[in-house]
């Protein structure tokens, strides 16, 4: 890859297309989720290699509970295994893992594994890998509004003093920088309730490639396209 390229500091991914990838191979959807989880491990290393500092991935949305019972429980089983193996992987790769979303909806043992992973990796200084689990932007914003409203109700916050920064801070992503680049694999071109506040000025990159087939060269391609964009943030381009 051209070493003069600007590397986005924070990349957000909607890893989509696992089910269709499996179906094309005559396999059950869960086979695609297993391949997708494997691919995610590789992409974390590739992202860090390329100079990306923050990677936020969508693992399970607040709407994904509507899937069949069998698929949801297969995903939960996969998450259980993934949290456990990630503890060692995070240690080996100096990777800090954090989670956004409402994890209290998960089974207690899974919540415990998530906490262990987050806690054991909190001081690592390599890639900051953020997992969106039972995450939905509307839910995240609703929870943030409730927190602020409670402070207004008890008199510790003046509604007039609520600022954009305060709202950002109240979201699950806290003080993490906003994503520079959003990638959605699998061909759909929508946000599916992902990071709607945080993506206000993010560049979007959509690809037909299903998640299990999305590899380092595809990430490089997304970064190249990102470099051809003309980011403005409401201003005009400096000549
Ligand atoms: C994304 O792949 C993974 C999750 C949402 C958990 P899908 O399962 O949505 O795969 P498709 O979109 O049906 O192919
Ligand atoms: C978005 O994918 C959620 C995740 C990747 C976890 P979906 O496959 O659930 O989104 P829709 O239903 O196609 O919008
Ligand atoms: Mg999908």
PDB file of C-alpha atoms and ligand atoms in Angstrom:
ATOM      1  CA  UNK A   1       0.000   0.000   0.000  1.00  0.00           C
ATOM      2  CA  UNK A   2       1.136   3.553  -0.719  1.00  0.00           C
ATOM      3  CA  UNK A   3       2.856   4.767   2.462  1.00  0.00           C
ATOM      4  CA  UNK A   4       1.770   8.355   1.895  1.00  0.00           C
ATOM      5  CA  UNK A   5      -1.840   7.366   2.554  1.00  0.00           C
ATOM      6  CA  UNK A   6      -3.671   8.892   5.495  1.00  0.00           C
ATOM      7  CA  UNK A   7      -4.737   6.084   7.786  1.00  0.00           C
ATOM      8  CA  UNK A   8      -8.114   6.622   9.462  1.00  0.00           C
ATOM      9  CA  UNK A   9      -7.582   6.639  13.200  1.00  0.00           C
ATOM     10  CA  UNK A  10     -10.948   5.077  14.027  1.00  0.00           C
ATOM     11  CA  UNK A  11     -12.679   2.590  11.724  1.00  0.00           C
ATOM     12  CA  UNK A  12     -16.192   1.304  12.447  1.00  0.00           C
ATOM     13  CA  UNK A  13     -17.433  -1.867  10.761  1.00  0.00           C
ATOM     14  CA  UNK A  14     -20.882  -3.355  10.227  1.00  0.00           C
ATOM     15  CA  UNK A  15     -19.867  -6.931   9.584  1.00  0.00           C
ATOM     16  CA  UNK A  16     -22.755  -8.190   7.537  1.00  0.00           C
ATOM     17  CA  UNK A  17     -23.365 -11.075   5.139  1.00  0.00           C
ATOM     18  CA  UNK A  18     -22.385 -14.077   7.294  1.00  0.00           C
ATOM     19  CA  UNK A  19     -25.707 -15.851   6.778  1.00  0.00           C
ATOM     20  CA  UNK A  20     -25.786 -15.408   3.004  1.00  0.00           C
ATOM     21  CA  UNK A  21     -22.137 -16.465   2.769  1.00  0.00           C
ATOM     22  CA  UNK A  22     -23.011 -19.749   4.513  1.00  0.00           C
ATOM     23  CA  UNK A  23     -26.201 -20.283   2.514  1.00  0.00           C
ATOM     24  CA  UNK A  24     -24.256 -20.006  -0.746  1.00  0.00           C
ATOM     25  CA  UNK A  25     -22.136 -22.887   0.478  1.00  0.00           C
ATOM     26  CA  UNK A  26     -25.190 -24.973   1.428  1.00  0.00           C
ATOM     27  CA  UNK A  27     -24.338 -24.543   5.107  1.00  0.00           C
ATOM     28  CA  UNK A  28     -26.392 -23.322   8.113  1.00  0.00           C
ATOM     29  CA  UNK A  29     -26.212 -19.617   9.026  1.00  0.00           C
ATOM     30  CA  UNK A  30     -24.175 -20.389  12.106  1.00  0.00           C
ATOM     31  CA  UNK A  31     -21.366 -21.712   9.932  1.00  0.00           C
ATOM     32  CA  UNK A  32     -21.137 -18.186   8.541  1.00  0.00           C
ATOM     33  CA  UNK A  33     -21.032 -16.674  12.033  1.00  0.00           C
ATOM     34  CA  UNK A  34     -18.182 -18.988  13.005  1.00  0.00           C
ATOM     35  CA  UNK A  35     -16.237 -18.033   9.864  1.00  0.00           C
ATOM     36  CA  UNK A  36     -17.058 -14.380  10.578  1.00  0.00           C
ATOM     37  CA  UNK A  37     -15.676 -14.569  14.113  1.00  0.00           C
ATOM     38  CA  UNK A  38     -12.476 -16.149  12.819  1.00  0.00           C
ATOM     39  CA  UNK A  39     -12.123 -13.408  10.238  1.00  0.00           C
ATOM     40  CA  UNK A  40     -12.577 -10.753  12.901  1.00  0.00           C
ATOM     41  CA  UNK A  41      -9.512 -12.016  14.770  1.00  0.00           C
ATOM     42  CA  UNK A  42      -7.427 -11.609  11.633  1.00  0.00           C
ATOM     43  CA  UNK A  43      -8.827  -8.168  10.797  1.00  0.00           C
ATOM     44  CA  UNK A  44      -7.857  -6.864  14.258  1.00  0.00           C
ATOM     45  CA  UNK A  45      -4.239  -7.732  13.548  1.00  0.00           C
ATOM     46  CA  UNK A  46      -4.439  -6.321  10.022  1.00  0.00           C
ATOM     47  CA  UNK A  47      -5.999  -3.078  11.263  1.00  0.00           C
ATOM     48  CA  UNK A  48      -3.214  -2.560  13.786  1.00  0.00           C
ATOM     49  CA  UNK A  49      -0.581  -3.430  11.133  1.00  0.00           C
ATOM     50  CA  UNK A  50      -2.030  -0.747   8.897  1.00  0.00           C
ATOM     51  CA  UNK A  51      -1.897   1.863  11.664  1.00  0.00           C
ATOM     52  CA  UNK A  52      -5.555   1.979  12.720  1.00  0.00           C
ATOM     53  CA  UNK A  53      -5.861   2.857  16.426  1.00  0.00           C
ATOM     54  CA  UNK A  54      -9.547   2.203  17.140  1.00  0.00           C
ATOM     55  CA  UNK A  55     -11.758  -0.467  15.609  1.00  0.00           C
ATOM     56  CA  UNK A  56     -15.457  -0.636  16.527  1.00  0.00           C
ATOM     57  CA  UNK A  57     -17.410  -3.627  15.249  1.00  0.00           C
ATOM     58  CA  UNK A  58     -21.118  -4.432  15.316  1.00  0.00           C
ATOM     59  CA  UNK A  59     -21.542  -7.929  16.749  1.00  0.00           C
ATOM     60  CA  UNK A  60     -25.174  -7.951  17.805  1.00  0.00           C
ATOM     61  CA  UNK A  61     -27.850  -5.287  17.464  1.00  0.00           C
ATOM     62  CA  UNK A  62     -30.802  -4.587  19.750  1.00  0.00           C
ATOM     63  CA  UNK A  63     -32.940  -5.822  16.827  1.00  0.00           C
ATOM     64  CA  UNK A  64     -31.056  -9.112  16.387  1.00  0.00           C
ATOM     65  CA  UNK A  65     -33.086 -10.704  19.223  1.00  0.00           C
ATOM     66  CA  UNK A  66     -35.861 -11.030  16.609  1.00  0.00           C
ATOM     67  CA  UNK A  67     -33.953 -13.805  14.853  1.00  0.00           C
ATOM     68  CA  UNK A  68     -34.926 -17.445  15.412  1.00  0.00           C
ATOM     69  CA  UNK A  69     -34.315 -18.836  18.884  1.00  0.00           C
ATOM     70  CA  UNK A  70     -31.845 -21.294  17.406  1.00  0.00           C
ATOM     71  CA  UNK A  71     -29.778 -18.579  15.721  1.00  0.00           C
ATOM     72  CA  UNK A  72     -29.773 -16.324  18.794  1.00  0.00           C
ATOM     73  CA  UNK A  73     -28.617 -19.156  21.033  1.00  0.00           C
ATOM     74  CA  UNK A  74     -25.932 -20.203  18.546  1.00  0.00           C
ATOM     75  CA  UNK A  75     -24.689 -16.596  18.526  1.00  0.00           C
ATOM     76  CA  UNK A  76     -24.659 -16.487  22.335  1.00  0.00           C
ATOM     77  CA  UNK A  77     -22.628 -19.693  22.393  1.00  0.00           C
ATOM     78  CA  UNK A  78     -20.214 -18.192  19.877  1.00  0.00           C
ATOM     79  CA  UNK A  79     -19.875 -15.024  21.993  1.00  0.00           C
ATOM     80  CA  UNK A  80     -19.155 -17.150  25.073  1.00  0.00           C
ATOM     81  CA  UNK A  81     -16.273 -18.842  23.312  1.00  0.00           C
ATOM     82  CA  UNK A  82     -15.126 -15.630  21.674  1.00  0.00           C
ATOM     83  CA  UNK A  83     -14.891 -13.723  25.006  1.00  0.00           C
ATOM     84  CA  UNK A  84     -12.826 -16.510  26.533  1.00  0.00           C
ATOM     85  CA  UNK A  85     -10.354 -16.897  23.669  1.00  0.00           C
ATOM     86  CA  UNK A  86     -10.087 -13.117  23.338  1.00  0.00           C
ATOM     87  CA  UNK A  87      -8.528 -12.803  26.806  1.00  0.00           C
ATOM     88  CA  UNK A  88      -5.364 -14.525  25.590  1.00  0.00           C
ATOM     89  CA  UNK A  89      -5.471 -12.880  22.189  1.00  0.00           C
ATOM     90  CA  UNK A  90      -5.772  -9.436  23.767  1.00  0.00           C
ATOM     91  CA  UNK A  91      -2.769 -10.218  26.002  1.00  0.00           C
ATOM     92  CA  UNK A  92      -0.704 -11.540  23.074  1.00  0.00           C
ATOM     93  CA  UNK A  93      -1.508  -8.513  20.931  1.00  0.00           C
ATOM     94  CA  UNK A  94      -1.523  -5.806  23.626  1.00  0.00           C
ATOM     95  CA  UNK A  95      -5.125  -5.120  22.575  1.00  0.00           C
ATOM     96  CA  UNK A  96      -7.547  -3.155  24.740  1.00  0.00           C
ATOM     97  CA  UNK A  97     -11.142  -4.372  24.467  1.00  0.00           C
ATOM     98  CA  UNK A  98     -14.205  -2.377  25.446  1.00  0.00           C
ATOM     99  CA  UNK A  99     -17.902  -2.973  24.914  1.00  0.00           C
ATOM    100  CA  UNK A 100     -20.775  -0.667  23.984  1.00  0.00           C
ATOM    101  CA  UNK A 101     -24.433  -1.660  24.260  1.00  0.00           C
ATOM    102  CA  UNK A 102     -26.676  -2.899  27.040  1.00  0.00           C
ATOM    103  CA  UNK A 103     -24.964  -6.073  28.196  1.00  0.00           C
ATOM    104  CA  UNK A 104     -27.347  -6.626  31.126  1.00  0.00           C
ATOM    105  CA  UNK A 105     -29.676  -8.381  28.651  1.00  0.00           C
ATOM    106  CA  UNK A 106     -27.185 -11.251  28.259  1.00  0.00           C
ATOM    107  CA  UNK A 107     -27.026 -14.363  30.454  1.00  0.00           C
ATOM    108  CA  UNK A 108     -25.073 -13.743  33.703  1.00  0.00           C
ATOM    109  CA  UNK A 109     -22.155 -15.999  32.709  1.00  0.00           C
ATOM    110  CA  UNK A 110     -21.730 -14.197  29.402  1.00  0.00           C
ATOM    111  CA  UNK A 111     -21.836 -10.826  31.158  1.00  0.00           C
ATOM    112  CA  UNK A 112     -19.152 -12.092  33.499  1.00  0.00           C
ATOM    113  CA  UNK A 113     -16.919 -13.200  30.577  1.00  0.00           C
ATOM    114  CA  UNK A 114     -17.386  -9.821  28.916  1.00  0.00           C
ATOM    115  CA  UNK A 115     -16.379  -8.028  32.144  1.00  0.00           C
ATOM    116  CA  UNK A 116     -13.344 -10.284  32.551  1.00  0.00           C
ATOM    117  CA  UNK A 117     -12.164  -9.576  29.027  1.00  0.00           C
ATOM    118  CA  UNK A 118     -12.655  -5.821  29.363  1.00  0.00           C
ATOM    119  CA  UNK A 119     -11.043  -5.705  32.769  1.00  0.00           C
ATOM    120  CA  UNK A 120      -8.044  -7.891  31.891  1.00  0.00           C
ATOM    121  CA  UNK A 121      -7.227  -5.804  28.818  1.00  0.00           C
ATOM    122  CA  UNK A 122      -7.941  -2.299  30.103  1.00  0.00           C
ATOM    123  CA  UNK A 123      -4.280  -1.230  30.387  1.00  0.00           C
ATOM    124  CA  UNK A 124      -3.099  -2.540  27.021  1.00  0.00           C
ATOM    125  CA  UNK A 125      -1.836   0.130  24.667  1.00  0.00           C
ATOM    126  CA  UNK A 126      -2.222  -1.470  21.221  1.00  0.00           C
ATOM    127  CA  UNK A 127      -5.393  -1.533  19.148  1.00  0.00           C
ATOM    128  CA  UNK A 128      -8.481  -0.330  21.005  1.00  0.00           C
ATOM    129  CA  UNK A 129     -11.045  -2.876  19.902  1.00  0.00           C
ATOM    130  CA  UNK A 130     -14.607  -1.910  20.720  1.00  0.00           C
ATOM    131  CA  UNK A 131     -17.402  -4.472  20.495  1.00  0.00           C
ATOM    132  CA  UNK A 132     -21.000  -3.359  19.972  1.00  0.00           C
ATOM    133  CA  UNK A 133     -23.141  -6.014  21.659  1.00  0.00           C
ATOM    134  CA  UNK A 134     -26.873  -5.674  22.168  1.00  0.00           C
ATOM    135  CA  UNK A 135     -26.127  -2.251  20.785  1.00  0.00           C
ATOM    136  CA  UNK A 136     -28.567   0.108  19.098  1.00  0.00           C
ATOM    137  CA  UNK A 137     -28.042   3.814  18.605  1.00  0.00           C
ATOM    138  CA  UNK A 138     -31.578   4.657  19.633  1.00  0.00           C
ATOM    139  CA  UNK A 139     -31.226   2.611  22.796  1.00  0.00           C
ATOM    140  CA  UNK A 140     -27.852   4.227  23.557  1.00  0.00           C
ATOM    141  CA  UNK A 141     -29.253   7.731  23.048  1.00  0.00           C
ATOM    142  CA  UNK A 142     -32.351   6.887  25.105  1.00  0.00           C
ATOM    143  CA  UNK A 143     -30.186   5.683  27.993  1.00  0.00           C
ATOM    144  CA  UNK A 144     -28.039   8.821  27.766  1.00  0.00           C
ATOM    145  CA  UNK A 145     -31.125  11.061  27.801  1.00  0.00           C
ATOM    146  CA  UNK A 146     -32.417   9.245  30.878  1.00  0.00           C
ATOM    147  CA  UNK A 147     -29.121   9.811  32.710  1.00  0.00           C
ATOM    148  CA  UNK A 148     -29.134  13.531  31.927  1.00  0.00           C
ATOM    149  CA  UNK A 149     -32.844  13.877  32.694  1.00  0.00           C
ATOM    150  CA  UNK A 150     -32.332  12.258  36.107  1.00  0.00           C
ATOM    151  CA  UNK A 151     -29.667  14.847  36.920  1.00  0.00           C
ATOM    152  CA  UNK A 152     -31.993  17.639  35.797  1.00  0.00           C
ATOM    153  CA  UNK A 153     -34.757  16.208  37.974  1.00  0.00           C
ATOM    154  CA  UNK A 154     -32.569  16.073  41.097  1.00  0.00           C
ATOM    155  CA  UNK A 155     -31.378  19.604  40.458  1.00  0.00           C
ATOM    156  CA  UNK A 156     -27.704  18.803  39.806  1.00  0.00           C
ATOM    157  CA  UNK A 157     -27.906  19.771  36.127  1.00  0.00           C
ATOM    158  CA  UNK A 158     -29.388  22.819  34.462  1.00  0.00           C
ATOM    159  CA  UNK A 159     -31.135  21.791  31.174  1.00  0.00           C
ATOM    160  CA  UNK A 160     -29.778  24.959  29.526  1.00  0.00           C
ATOM    161  CA  UNK A 161     -26.205  23.807  30.170  1.00  0.00           C
ATOM    162  CA  UNK A 162     -26.570  20.509  28.247  1.00  0.00           C
ATOM    163  CA  UNK A 163     -24.049  20.686  25.409  1.00  0.00           C
ATOM    164  CA  UNK A 164     -23.183  18.459  22.455  1.00  0.00           C
ATOM    165  CA  UNK A 165     -20.012  17.430  24.313  1.00  0.00           C
ATOM    166  CA  UNK A 166     -22.040  16.417  27.341  1.00  0.00           C
ATOM    167  CA  UNK A 167     -24.323  14.277  25.190  1.00  0.00           C
ATOM    168  CA  UNK A 168     -21.311  12.646  23.482  1.00  0.00           C
ATOM    169  CA  UNK A 169     -19.792  11.901  26.892  1.00  0.00           C
ATOM    170  CA  UNK A 170     -23.038  10.344  28.079  1.00  0.00           C
ATOM    171  CA  UNK A 171     -23.092   7.834  25.222  1.00  0.00           C
ATOM    172  CA  UNK A 172     -21.494   4.406  25.619  1.00  0.00           C
ATOM    173  CA  UNK A 173     -18.568   5.515  23.432  1.00  0.00           C
ATOM    174  CA  UNK A 174     -17.690   8.213  26.006  1.00  0.00           C
ATOM    175  CA  UNK A 175     -14.611  10.170  24.999  1.00  0.00           C
ATOM    176  CA  UNK A 176     -13.510   7.932  22.130  1.00  0.00           C
ATOM    177  CA  UNK A 177     -12.900   9.936  18.943  1.00  0.00           C
ATOM    178  CA  UNK A 178     -15.677   9.600  16.348  1.00  0.00           C
ATOM    179  CA  UNK A 179     -15.062   7.091  13.538  1.00  0.00           C
ATOM    180  CA  UNK A 180     -13.330   8.478  10.435  1.00  0.00           C
ATOM    181  CA  UNK A 181     -14.435   5.612   8.225  1.00  0.00           C
ATOM    182  CA  UNK A 182     -17.458   3.296   8.335  1.00  0.00           C
ATOM    183  CA  UNK A 183     -17.309   0.054   6.377  1.00  0.00           C
ATOM    184  CA  UNK A 184     -20.382  -2.107   5.764  1.00  0.00           C
ATOM    185  CA  UNK A 185     -19.804  -5.486   4.134  1.00  0.00           C
ATOM    186  CA  UNK A 186     -22.468  -7.734   2.616  1.00  0.00           C
ATOM    187  CA  UNK A 187     -24.017  -5.324   0.117  1.00  0.00           C
ATOM    188  CA  UNK A 188     -26.662  -3.480   2.158  1.00  0.00           C
ATOM    189  CA  UNK A 189     -26.418   0.285   2.304  1.00  0.00           C
ATOM    190  CA  UNK A 190     -27.985   1.308   5.600  1.00  0.00           C
ATOM    191  CA  UNK A 191     -26.919   1.973   9.186  1.00  0.00           C
ATOM    192  CA  UNK A 192     -29.167  -0.557  10.937  1.00  0.00           C
ATOM    193  CA  UNK A 193     -29.171   1.569  14.113  1.00  0.00           C
ATOM    194  CA  UNK A 194     -25.362   1.807  14.350  1.00  0.00           C
ATOM    195  CA  UNK A 195     -23.549   4.791  15.919  1.00  0.00           C
ATOM    196  CA  UNK A 196     -25.949   7.378  14.486  1.00  0.00           C
ATOM    197  CA  UNK A 197     -24.651  10.236  16.627  1.00  0.00           C
ATOM    198  CA  UNK A 198     -20.982   9.307  16.246  1.00  0.00           C
ATOM    199  CA  UNK A 199     -21.121   8.895  12.447  1.00  0.00           C
ATOM    200  CA  UNK A 200     -22.307  12.466  11.777  1.00  0.00           C
ATOM    201  CA  UNK A 201     -19.159  13.321   9.730  1.00  0.00           C
ATOM    202  CA  UNK A 202     -17.798   9.850   8.991  1.00  0.00           C
ATOM    203  CA  UNK A 203     -17.009   8.718   5.435  1.00  0.00           C
ATOM    204  CA  UNK A 204     -19.060   5.659   4.385  1.00  0.00           C
ATOM    205  CA  UNK A 205     -17.721   2.722   2.384  1.00  0.00           C
ATOM    206  CA  UNK A 206     -20.069  -0.028   1.251  1.00  0.00           C
ATOM    207  CA  UNK A 207     -18.892  -3.269  -0.313  1.00  0.00           C
ATOM    208  CA  UNK A 208     -20.679  -6.324  -1.694  1.00  0.00           C
ATOM    209  CA  UNK A 209     -18.073  -8.626  -0.145  1.00  0.00           C
ATOM    210  CA  UNK A 210     -19.660 -10.738   2.614  1.00  0.00           C
ATOM    211  CA  UNK A 211     -17.890 -10.406   5.975  1.00  0.00           C
ATOM    212  CA  UNK A 212     -16.175 -13.844   6.042  1.00  0.00           C
ATOM    213  CA  UNK A 213     -14.469 -12.954   2.716  1.00  0.00           C
ATOM    214  CA  UNK A 214     -13.390  -9.442   3.724  1.00  0.00           C
ATOM    215  CA  UNK A 215      -9.615  -9.513   4.152  1.00  0.00           C
ATOM    216  CA  UNK A 216      -6.639  -7.189   4.577  1.00  0.00           C
ATOM    217  CA  UNK A 217      -6.494  -6.225   0.888  1.00  0.00           C
ATOM    218  CA  UNK A 218     -10.153  -5.173   1.061  1.00  0.00           C
ATOM    219  CA  UNK A 219      -9.472  -3.071   4.135  1.00  0.00           C
ATOM    220  CA  UNK A 220      -6.588  -1.470   2.237  1.00  0.00           C
ATOM    221  CA  UNK A 221      -8.939  -0.739  -0.656  1.00  0.00           C
ATOM    222  CA  UNK A 222     -11.396   0.940   1.715  1.00  0.00           C
ATOM    223  CA  UNK A 223      -8.548   3.076   3.082  1.00  0.00           C
ATOM    224  CA  UNK A 224      -7.474   4.025  -0.462  1.00  0.00           C
ATOM    225  CA  UNK A 225     -11.030   5.121  -1.302  1.00  0.00           C
ATOM    226  CA  UNK A 226     -11.154   7.040   1.980  1.00  0.00           C
ATOM    227  CA  UNK A 227      -8.052   8.914   0.825  1.00  0.00           C
ATOM    228  CA  UNK A 228      -9.819   9.995  -2.363  1.00  0.00           C
ATOM    229  CA  UNK A 229     -12.584  11.646  -0.369  1.00  0.00           C
ATOM    230  CA  UNK A 230     -12.596  15.304   0.317  1.00  0.00           C
ATOM    231  CA  UNK A 231     -13.557  15.690   3.973  1.00  0.00           C
ATOM    232  CA  UNK A 232     -14.983  19.093   4.771  1.00  0.00           C
ATOM    233  CA  UNK A 233     -16.867  19.104   8.068  1.00  0.00           C
ATOM    234  CA  UNK A 234     -19.093  21.894   6.847  1.00  0.00           C
ATOM    235  CA  UNK A 235     -16.238  24.123   5.684  1.00  0.00           C
ATOM    236  CA  UNK A 236     -14.681  24.515   2.250  1.00  0.00           C
ATOM    237  CA  UNK A 237     -11.606  22.751   0.970  1.00  0.00           C
ATOM    238  CA  UNK A 238      -8.350  24.606   1.707  1.00  0.00           C
ATOM    239  CA  UNK A 239      -6.462  25.057  -1.587  1.00  0.00           C
TER     240      UNK A 239
HETATM  241  C1  LIG B   1     -24.047 -10.355  10.297  1.00  0.00           C
HETATM  242  O1  LIG B   1     -24.402 -11.306   9.350  1.00  0.00           O
HETATM  243  C2  LIG B   1     -23.838 -10.936  11.675  1.00  0.00           C
HETATM  244  C3  LIG B   1     -24.883 -10.594  12.645  1.00  0.00           C
HETATM  245  C4  LIG B   1     -25.866  -9.753  12.465  1.00  0.00           C
HETATM  246  C5  LIG B   1     -24.822 -11.267  13.939  1.00  0.00           C
HETATM  247  P1  LIG B   1     -25.928 -11.698   9.102  1.00  0.00           P
HETATM  248  O2  LIG B   1     -26.281 -12.799  10.028  1.00  0.00           O
HETATM  249  O3  LIG B   1     -26.792 -10.503   9.179  1.00  0.00           O
HETATM  250  O4  LIG B   1     -25.857 -12.255   7.629  1.00  0.00           O
HETATM  251  P2  LIG B   1     -26.876 -11.968   6.453  1.00  0.00           P
HETATM  252  O5  LIG B   1     -27.012 -10.480   6.349  1.00  0.00           O
HETATM  253  O6  LIG B   1     -28.173 -12.614   6.826  1.00  0.00           O
HETATM  254  O7  LIG B   1     -26.239 -12.582   5.260  1.00  0.00           O
HETATM  255  C1  LIG B   2     -26.614  -5.248  11.412  1.00  0.00           C
HETATM  256  O1  LIG B   2     -26.830  -6.305  10.545  1.00  0.00           O
HETATM  257  C2  LIG B   2     -26.247  -5.761  12.769  1.00  0.00           C
HETATM  258  C3  LIG B   2     -24.959  -6.441  12.869  1.00  0.00           C
HETATM  259  C4  LIG B   2     -24.085  -6.575  11.912  1.00  0.00           C
HETATM  260  C5  LIG B   2     -24.640  -6.997  14.167  1.00  0.00           C
HETATM  261  P1  LIG B   2     -28.296  -6.908  10.287  1.00  0.00           P
HETATM  262  O2  LIG B   2     -28.129  -7.962   9.269  1.00  0.00           O
HETATM  263  O3  LIG B   2     -28.920  -7.302  11.556  1.00  0.00           O
HETATM  264  O4  LIG B   2     -29.065  -5.639   9.715  1.00  0.00           O
HETATM  265  P2  LIG B   2     -30.368  -5.538   8.822  1.00  0.00           P
HETATM  266  O5  LIG B   2     -31.426  -6.317   9.516  1.00  0.00           O
HETATM  267  O6  LIG B   2     -30.017  -6.148   7.495  1.00  0.00           O
HETATM  268  O7  LIG B   2     -30.645  -4.077   8.725  1.00  0.00           O
HETATM  269 MG1  LIG B   3     -27.456  -9.135   7.846  1.00  0.00          MG
END
